[in-house]
Short mmCIF file of C-alpha atoms and ligand atoms in Angstrom, two decimals:
data_model
loop_
_atom_site.label_atom_id
_atom_site.label_comp_id
_atom_site.label_asym_id
_atom_site.label_seq_id
_atom_site.Cartn_x
_atom_site.Cartn_y
_atom_site.Cartn_z
CA UNK A 284 -17.30 19.91 14.41
CA UNK A 285 -14.75 17.17 13.85
CA UNK A 286 -12.23 17.87 11.07
CA UNK A 287 -11.27 14.22 10.76
CA UNK A 288 -11.08 12.70 7.25
CA UNK A 289 -12.26 9.30 6.08
CA UNK A 290 -9.87 6.44 6.72
CA UNK A 291 -7.53 5.91 3.79
CA UNK A 292 -7.29 9.62 2.85
CA UNK A 293 -3.70 10.55 1.87
CA UNK A 294 -1.94 12.48 4.62
CA UNK A 295 -1.53 15.72 2.57
CA UNK A 296 -5.27 15.75 1.83
CA UNK A 297 -6.06 15.19 5.49
CA UNK A 298 -4.00 18.22 6.42
CA UNK A 299 -5.70 20.34 3.76
CA UNK A 300 -9.19 19.10 4.69
CA UNK A 301 -8.43 19.68 8.37
CA UNK A 302 -7.30 23.26 7.61
CA UNK A 303 -10.39 24.04 5.55
CA UNK A 304 -12.81 22.63 8.01
CA UNK A 305 -11.12 24.10 11.06
CA UNK A 306 -10.38 27.59 9.69
CA UNK A 307 -12.93 27.92 6.81
CA UNK A 308 -10.21 29.02 4.46
CA UNK A 309 -7.59 27.70 2.02
CA UNK A 310 -4.03 27.06 3.31
CA UNK A 311 -1.25 29.09 1.68
CA UNK A 312 0.82 25.97 1.36
CA UNK A 313 1.63 22.47 2.69
CA UNK A 314 4.96 21.32 4.01
CA UNK A 315 5.89 17.65 4.52
CA UNK A 316 8.56 16.14 6.73
CA UNK A 317 9.30 12.35 7.06
CA UNK A 318 9.98 10.11 10.01
CA UNK A 319 13.34 8.34 10.13
CA UNK A 320 15.05 5.15 11.10
CA UNK A 321 18.74 4.99 11.99
CA UNK A 322 20.62 2.37 10.08
CA UNK A 323 23.46 2.46 12.66
CA UNK A 324 25.06 4.75 15.20
CA UNK A 325 22.92 4.75 18.33
CA UNK A 326 23.48 7.10 21.29
CA UNK A 327 26.52 8.41 19.44
CA UNK A 328 25.06 11.80 18.41
CA UNK A 329 25.24 13.51 21.78
CA UNK A 330 28.76 12.16 22.13
CA UNK A 331 29.82 14.21 19.10
CA UNK A 332 30.12 10.94 17.12
CA UNK A 333 28.80 9.46 13.85
CA UNK A 334 25.31 8.40 12.78
CA UNK A 335 23.79 6.88 9.60
CA UNK A 336 20.07 7.45 9.58
CA UNK A 337 17.68 7.67 6.56
CA UNK A 338 14.37 9.37 6.06
CA UNK A 339 11.16 7.29 5.72
CA UNK A 340 8.37 7.47 3.16
CA UNK A 341 5.95 8.05 6.10
CA UNK A 342 5.36 11.79 6.48
CA UNK A 343 3.85 14.51 8.58
CA UNK A 344 2.12 17.30 6.65
CA UNK A 345 1.41 20.78 7.87
CA UNK A 346 -1.04 22.98 5.98
CA UNK A 347 -0.60 26.59 6.99
CA UNK A 348 -1.43 30.23 6.23
CA UNK A 349 -0.36 33.46 7.83
CA UNK A 350 -2.80 34.88 10.41
CA UNK A 351 -3.13 38.46 11.56
CA UNK A 352 -2.54 39.34 15.21
CA UNK A 353 0.82 37.64 15.70
CA UNK A 354 -0.60 34.49 17.36
CA UNK A 355 -0.46 30.85 16.36
CA UNK A 356 -3.34 28.36 16.19
CA UNK A 357 -2.63 24.75 15.57
CA UNK A 358 -4.96 21.87 15.01
CA UNK A 359 -3.89 18.22 14.77
CA UNK A 360 -5.85 15.20 13.67
CA UNK A 361 -4.62 13.61 16.93
CA UNK A 362 -6.80 15.99 18.99
CA UNK A 363 -9.96 17.76 17.84
CA UNK A 364 -9.34 20.81 19.97
CA UNK A 365 -6.98 23.32 18.42
CA UNK A 366 -4.32 24.99 20.60
CA UNK A 367 -3.77 28.67 20.44
CA UNK A 368 -0.77 30.55 21.83
CA UNK A 369 0.90 33.95 21.63
CA UNK A 370 4.41 35.29 21.91
CA UNK A 371 4.36 35.27 25.74
CA UNK A 372 3.58 31.47 25.70
CA UNK A 373 6.13 30.80 23.05
CA UNK A 374 8.82 32.76 24.94
CA UNK A 375 8.47 30.69 28.17
CA UNK A 376 9.37 27.01 27.72
CA UNK A 377 6.72 24.80 29.30
CA UNK A 378 3.74 27.15 28.84
CA UNK A 379 2.44 25.05 25.96
CA UNK A 380 2.53 21.27 26.57
CA UNK A 381 1.52 18.03 24.91
CA UNK A 382 1.96 17.65 21.14
CA UNK A 383 1.52 21.40 20.58
CA UNK A 384 4.79 22.01 22.58
CA UNK A 385 6.72 20.87 19.47
CA UNK A 386 5.04 23.66 17.48
CA UNK A 387 5.46 26.32 20.18
CA UNK A 388 9.08 25.11 20.59
CA UNK A 389 9.85 25.92 16.95
CA UNK A 390 8.32 29.41 17.32
CA UNK A 391 10.43 29.81 20.47
CA UNK A 392 13.61 28.65 18.79
CA UNK A 393 13.12 30.94 15.76
CA UNK A 394 12.34 33.92 18.05
CA UNK A 395 15.37 33.15 20.22
CA UNK A 396 17.45 33.12 16.98
CA UNK A 397 16.22 36.67 16.29
CA UNK A 398 13.57 36.02 13.64
CA UNK A 399 10.29 37.84 13.31
CA UNK A 400 8.01 34.80 13.17
CA UNK A 401 4.73 35.42 11.44
CA UNK A 402 1.49 34.58 13.16
CA UNK A 403 -0.06 31.53 11.55
CA UNK A 404 -2.86 28.96 11.50
CA UNK A 405 -1.67 25.42 11.09
CA UNK A 406 -3.27 22.02 10.56
CA UNK A 407 -1.26 18.88 11.09
CA UNK A 408 -1.83 15.32 9.81
CA UNK A 409 0.63 12.56 10.09
CA UNK A 410 1.40 9.01 8.95
CA UNK A 411 4.45 8.79 11.30
CA UNK A 412 3.20 6.76 14.24
CA UNK A 413 3.61 8.54 17.57
CA UNK A 414 5.66 6.78 20.28
CA UNK A 415 7.17 4.16 17.96
CA UNK A 416 10.63 5.71 17.90
CA UNK A 417 10.38 6.83 14.24
CA UNK A 418 10.81 10.54 15.18
CA UNK A 419 7.29 11.81 14.88
CA UNK A 420 8.52 14.72 16.96
CA UNK A 421 11.33 15.71 14.60
CA UNK A 422 8.87 15.43 11.70
CA UNK A 423 6.38 17.85 13.19
CA UNK A 424 9.13 20.25 14.29
CA UNK A 425 10.72 20.20 10.82
CA UNK A 426 7.46 20.59 8.86
CA UNK A 427 6.41 23.57 11.13
CA UNK A 428 9.87 25.07 10.81
CA UNK A 429 9.73 24.89 6.99
CA UNK A 430 6.24 26.38 6.99
CA UNK A 431 7.13 29.34 9.20
CA UNK A 432 10.39 30.05 7.37
CA UNK A 433 8.50 30.18 4.05
CA UNK A 434 5.48 32.03 5.24
CA UNK A 435 7.65 34.70 6.95
CA UNK A 436 10.32 34.77 4.16
CA UNK A 437 12.86 34.28 7.02
CA UNK A 438 16.51 34.31 6.25
CA UNK A 439 17.54 30.97 7.57
CA UNK A 440 19.68 28.65 5.43
CA UNK A 441 18.57 25.01 5.51
CA UNK A 442 21.92 23.98 6.95
CA UNK A 443 20.93 25.65 10.23
CA UNK A 444 17.48 24.05 10.48
CA UNK A 445 18.47 20.82 12.31
CA UNK A 446 20.16 22.71 15.14
CA UNK A 447 17.15 25.00 15.49
CA UNK A 448 14.65 22.18 15.53
CA UNK A 449 16.81 20.31 18.07
CA UNK A 450 16.86 23.41 20.27
CA UNK A 451 13.01 23.43 20.19
CA UNK A 452 13.05 19.89 21.52
CA UNK A 453 15.87 20.33 24.06
CA UNK A 454 15.05 23.68 25.50
CA UNK A 455 11.26 24.09 24.98
CA UNK A 456 9.94 20.56 25.18
CA UNK A 457 12.69 19.52 27.60
CA UNK A 458 13.96 16.29 25.97
CA UNK A 459 17.83 16.14 26.01
CA UNK A 460 18.14 14.52 22.55
CA UNK A 461 20.98 14.88 20.07
CA UNK A 462 20.92 16.22 16.53
CA UNK A 463 20.39 12.94 14.60
CA UNK A 464 16.60 12.91 14.16
CA UNK A 465 16.22 16.51 12.96
CA UNK A 466 19.19 16.04 10.55
CA UNK A 467 17.75 12.90 8.98
CA UNK A 468 14.31 14.41 8.64
CA UNK A 469 15.55 17.70 7.15
CA UNK A 470 18.56 16.55 5.08
CA UNK A 471 17.55 13.06 4.09
CA UNK A 472 17.72 12.11 0.37
CA UNK A 473 15.84 9.38 -1.50
CA UNK A 474 18.03 6.33 -2.13
CA UNK A 475 20.63 7.46 0.38
CA UNK A 476 21.61 7.16 3.98
CA UNK A 477 22.87 10.33 5.65
CA UNK A 478 26.37 10.01 7.09
CA UNK A 479 26.59 12.76 9.68
CA UNK A 480 29.50 13.82 11.82
CA UNK A 481 27.65 15.24 14.79
CA UNK A 482 30.58 17.32 15.90
CA UNK A 483 31.25 19.22 12.64
CA UNK A 484 27.75 18.73 11.25
CA UNK A 485 29.37 17.72 7.98
CA UNK A 486 27.21 15.32 5.96
CA UNK A 487 27.74 12.91 3.15
CA UNK A 488 24.89 11.30 1.26
CA UNK A 489 25.81 7.62 1.00
CA UNK A 490 24.08 5.65 -1.80
CA UNK A 491 21.97 2.94 -0.16
CA UNK A 492 20.52 1.10 -3.10
CA UNK A 493 18.42 -1.64 -1.50
CA UNK A 494 16.44 -2.32 -4.71
CA UNK A 495 19.59 -2.70 -6.79
CA UNK A 496 20.98 -5.24 -4.32
CA UNK A 497 17.62 -7.17 -4.20
CA UNK A 498 17.31 -6.26 -0.47
CA UNK A 499 14.80 -4.60 1.74
CA UNK A 500 14.79 -3.03 5.17
CA UNK A 501 12.02 -4.50 7.30
CA UNK A 502 10.91 -2.18 10.15
CA UNK A 503 9.25 -3.96 13.08
CA UNK A 504 7.27 -1.82 15.53
CA UNK A 505 7.87 -3.71 18.80
CA UNK A 506 4.70 -2.18 20.30
CA UNK A 507 6.53 -2.46 23.66
CA UNK A 508 5.34 0.15 26.09
CA UNK A 509 8.05 2.86 26.46
CA UNK A 510 8.96 2.20 30.07
CA UNK A 511 10.95 5.04 31.69
CA UNK A 512 12.47 5.87 28.32
CA UNK A 513 12.97 9.59 29.06
CA UNK A 514 14.68 9.08 32.42
CA UNK A 515 16.85 6.29 31.07
CA UNK A 516 17.88 8.29 28.05
CA UNK A 517 18.92 11.20 30.22
CA UNK A 518 20.80 8.84 32.56
CA UNK A 519 22.78 7.33 29.59
CA UNK A 520 23.66 10.78 28.44
CA UNK A 521 24.88 11.86 31.87
CA UNK A 522 26.93 8.73 32.23
CA UNK A 523 28.69 9.42 28.89
CA UNK A 524 29.37 13.02 29.80
CA UNK A 525 30.76 12.03 33.23
CA UNK A 526 33.01 9.49 31.59
CA UNK A 527 34.29 12.03 29.03
CA UNK A 528 35.09 14.47 31.91
CA UNK A 529 36.92 11.71 33.84
CA UNK A 530 38.93 10.89 30.70
CA UNK A 531 39.70 14.55 30.10
CA UNK A 532 38.17 14.67 26.65
CA UNK A 533 35.36 17.00 25.44
CA UNK A 534 33.26 14.05 24.27
CA UNK A 535 33.46 10.29 23.91
CA UNK A 536 34.03 10.84 20.17
CA UNK A 537 37.61 11.66 21.12
CA UNK A 538 38.25 8.07 22.20
CA UNK A 539 38.78 5.69 19.32
CA UNK A 540 38.95 1.90 19.22
CA UNK A 541 42.74 1.83 19.37
CA UNK A 542 42.60 3.87 22.59
CA UNK A 543 39.65 2.03 24.17
CA UNK A 544 41.49 -0.33 26.49
CA UNK A 545 43.58 2.43 27.90
CA UNK A 546 40.50 4.56 28.42
CA UNK A 547 38.56 1.73 30.10
CA UNK A 548 41.52 1.15 32.48
CA UNK A 549 41.09 4.71 33.74
CA UNK A 550 37.40 4.24 34.64
CA UNK A 551 36.58 2.60 37.95
CA UNK A 552 33.08 1.21 37.63
CA UNK A 553 32.02 -1.56 35.33
CA UNK A 554 28.76 0.11 34.26
CA UNK A 555 30.55 3.21 33.00
CA UNK A 556 33.12 1.07 31.20
CA UNK A 557 30.36 -0.73 29.36
CA UNK A 558 28.63 2.54 28.41
CA UNK A 559 31.88 3.90 27.00
CA UNK A 560 32.66 0.65 25.14
CA UNK A 561 29.27 0.85 23.44
CA UNK A 562 29.78 4.42 22.22
CA UNK A 563 33.41 3.88 21.05
CA UNK A 564 32.72 0.60 19.22
CA UNK A 565 29.46 1.97 17.74
CA UNK A 566 31.28 4.97 16.21
CA UNK A 567 33.63 2.51 14.58
CA UNK A 568 30.72 0.36 13.32
CA UNK A 569 29.24 3.48 11.66
CA UNK A 570 32.62 4.10 9.88
CA UNK A 571 32.80 0.45 8.85
CA UNK A 572 29.23 0.41 7.57
CA UNK A 573 29.90 3.53 5.49
CA UNK A 574 32.99 1.94 4.00
CA UNK A 575 30.97 -1.19 2.98
CA UNK A 576 28.20 0.97 1.50
CA UNK A 577 30.71 3.04 -0.47
CA UNK A 578 32.00 -0.20 -1.87
CA UNK A 579 28.51 -1.30 -2.81
CA UNK A 580 28.53 -4.20 -0.36
CA UNK A 581 25.17 -3.58 1.20
CA UNK A 582 24.51 -7.20 2.30
CA UNK A 583 27.85 -7.38 4.13
CA UNK A 584 26.73 -4.61 6.53
CA UNK A 585 24.41 -7.19 8.24
CA UNK A 586 26.91 -8.39 10.90
CA UNK A 587 27.66 -4.81 11.92
CA UNK A 588 23.98 -4.19 12.45
CA UNK A 589 23.72 -7.30 14.62
CA UNK A 590 26.92 -6.41 16.60
CA UNK A 591 25.39 -2.94 17.20
CA UNK A 592 22.35 -4.62 18.67
CA UNK A 593 24.42 -6.82 20.98
CA UNK A 594 26.29 -3.76 22.17
CA UNK A 595 23.04 -1.91 22.95
CA UNK A 596 21.65 -4.97 24.76
CA UNK A 597 24.73 -5.89 26.77
CA UNK A 598 26.76 -2.75 27.21
CA UNK A 599 24.35 0.18 26.86
CA UNK A 600 21.44 -1.80 28.30
CA UNK A 601 18.69 -0.02 26.39
CA UNK A 602 16.74 -2.92 24.85
CA UNK A 603 13.63 -4.71 26.21
CA UNK A 604 12.42 -8.35 25.76
CA UNK A 605 10.10 -7.52 22.84
CA UNK A 606 12.93 -5.86 20.99
CA UNK A 607 15.44 -8.66 21.63
CA UNK A 608 12.81 -11.20 20.53
CA UNK A 609 12.19 -9.39 17.25
CA UNK A 610 15.95 -9.23 16.47
CA UNK A 611 16.51 -12.91 17.30
CA UNK A 612 13.44 -14.06 15.30
CA UNK A 613 14.46 -11.93 12.28
CA UNK A 614 18.01 -13.37 12.35
CA UNK A 615 16.75 -16.97 12.72
CA UNK A 616 14.47 -16.37 9.74
CA UNK A 617 17.45 -15.45 7.57
CA UNK A 618 17.90 -11.66 7.96
CA UNK A 619 21.53 -10.57 7.21
CA UNK A 620 21.46 -8.33 10.22
CA UNK A 621 19.03 -6.81 12.70
CA UNK A 622 19.11 -4.17 15.38
CA UNK A 623 16.96 -1.94 17.47
CA UNK A 624 16.82 1.61 16.01
CA UNK A 625 16.32 4.84 18.02
CA UNK A 626 16.61 5.75 21.63
CA UNK A 627 15.61 2.42 23.13
CA UNK A 628 13.27 0.86 25.75
CA UNK A 629 10.81 0.00 23.02
CA UNK A 630 10.37 1.44 19.60
CA UNK A 631 11.38 -0.30 16.38
CA UNK A 632 13.76 -2.91 15.07
CA UNK A 633 15.15 -2.91 11.60
CA UNK A 634 16.26 -6.02 9.71
CA UNK A 635 18.18 -6.22 6.41
CA UNK A 636 16.59 -8.99 4.41
CA UNK A 637 16.32 -10.32 0.84
CA UNK A 638 13.43 -8.43 -0.76
CA UNK A 639 11.60 -11.71 -1.46
CA UNK A 640 11.99 -12.83 2.16
CA UNK A 641 10.53 -9.76 3.90
CA UNK A 642 7.05 -11.31 4.40
CA UNK A 643 8.48 -14.54 5.74
CA UNK A 644 10.73 -12.68 8.22
CA UNK A 645 7.83 -10.54 9.35
CA UNK A 646 5.74 -13.64 9.85
CA UNK A 647 8.54 -15.32 11.91
CA UNK A 648 8.71 -12.24 14.15
CA UNK A 649 4.92 -12.27 14.58
CA UNK A 650 5.05 -16.03 15.52
CA UNK A 651 7.79 -15.40 18.08
CA UNK A 652 5.68 -12.68 19.62
CA UNK A 653 2.59 -14.87 19.80
CA UNK A 654 4.60 -17.61 21.47
CA UNK A 655 5.71 -15.18 24.20
CA UNK A 656 2.31 -13.58 24.60
CA UNK A 657 3.46 -10.16 23.46
CA UNK A 658 1.09 -7.66 21.68
CA UNK A 659 1.35 -8.34 17.93
CA UNK A 660 4.10 -6.30 16.27
CA UNK A 661 3.63 -3.94 13.37
CA UNK A 662 5.81 -4.48 10.26
CA UNK A 663 6.56 -2.51 7.07
CA UNK A 664 9.29 -2.49 4.51
CA UNK A 665 10.87 0.89 3.70
CA UNK A 666 13.15 2.55 1.23
CA UNK A 667 15.16 5.69 2.03
CA UNK A 668 13.02 8.73 1.13
CA UNK A 669 13.60 12.49 0.81
CA UNK A 670 13.67 15.06 3.60
CA UNK A 671 11.46 18.05 4.40
CA UNK A 672 9.82 19.67 1.43
CA UNK A 673 7.16 22.12 0.35
CA UNK A 674 4.31 20.35 -1.42
CA UNK A 675 2.61 23.44 -2.84
C1 GLA B 503 16.71 9.45 20.10
C2 GLA B 503 17.24 10.89 20.06
C3 GLA B 503 18.46 10.99 19.09
C4 GLA B 503 19.51 9.88 19.45
C5 GLA B 503 18.78 8.52 19.51
C6 GLA B 503 19.73 7.42 19.94
O1 GLA B 503 16.14 9.18 18.85
O2 GLA B 503 16.30 11.80 19.66
O3 GLA B 503 19.04 12.26 19.22
O4 GLA B 503 20.22 10.15 20.53
O5 GLA B 503 17.73 8.52 20.39
O6 GLA B 503 20.72 7.25 18.99
#
């Protein structure tokens, strides 16, 4: 029997309905975790640098209840068939694959951290689009983590959740990502961007009052196919790590803008020099953006966003034609700044626009896409929302 809800049903109701239909029982609770966009600070997290993401109003909801027998069953509206696994599967990365690997990965990470994870039944529904670079993976990891911590009464302070969820993704799923996504999804706060120092994990909630400034963030889903994204991401990371080793620092975070020229002079290939220049200048752009936001100068951050995009396009080489087209069209239509957000090779662009101009900018991007024969983009305007939470 399909557990799918009618179109238009709110995500939390879809998770509850899925749980009831699949398991014939009431869930003990529901836990919601958002997707994220990154305002600025791209490919800086795994270089021990700075990022400034915020959580989205789009959420993934997990309805769950403890189950006897110490096994886990998880159903998702993406896939009618539930996946069931036990401790042996959870303890061996790779045994569970596909979307359910994010769930098994969390069980694995908790067990590896010494927790007695309760067996559970889970039902997952999500408004975070998969494969758009809005961190649907961090959202499911974080919602499942919150559910299992609550159901098991586990002693795990929320400050440790991002690292644990990241470990699920790195070591169980096998994606060598940094700590930004899980941090944004877990620690995000409505009306704020999260300024995170990825070395110390210190955070500061930076007021990001778009409404008050008469502004909006328009998110454009480029709908570009993610070509070779995983391999290219890993290659960028290796290149940064090699450069840090050559420079004798533990991470590129340790090179600042003042020391950039001297550092570049010690590297002997042009590609590596460009990669390093992106990371070093991007860290500075995050700091400059934070300074402007602290001063309430939201609109003035636009040029930093656009400079970040140019750096990703020319130095880090992680953009694609659909993405560059969206950025150029948004800027030509009057956006204060625009940039790709996320890992690259597709995904989303964000543009800082006057609230009243969001529709016109979205239309301009759609026109530019039509002219080039690209698949029509998706667009939505967003405000910073809160992080993972229990719904009841
Ligand atoms: C992906 C990763 C993050 C981060 C970004 C790039 O979203 O999951 O850890 O590295 O790419 O900034």
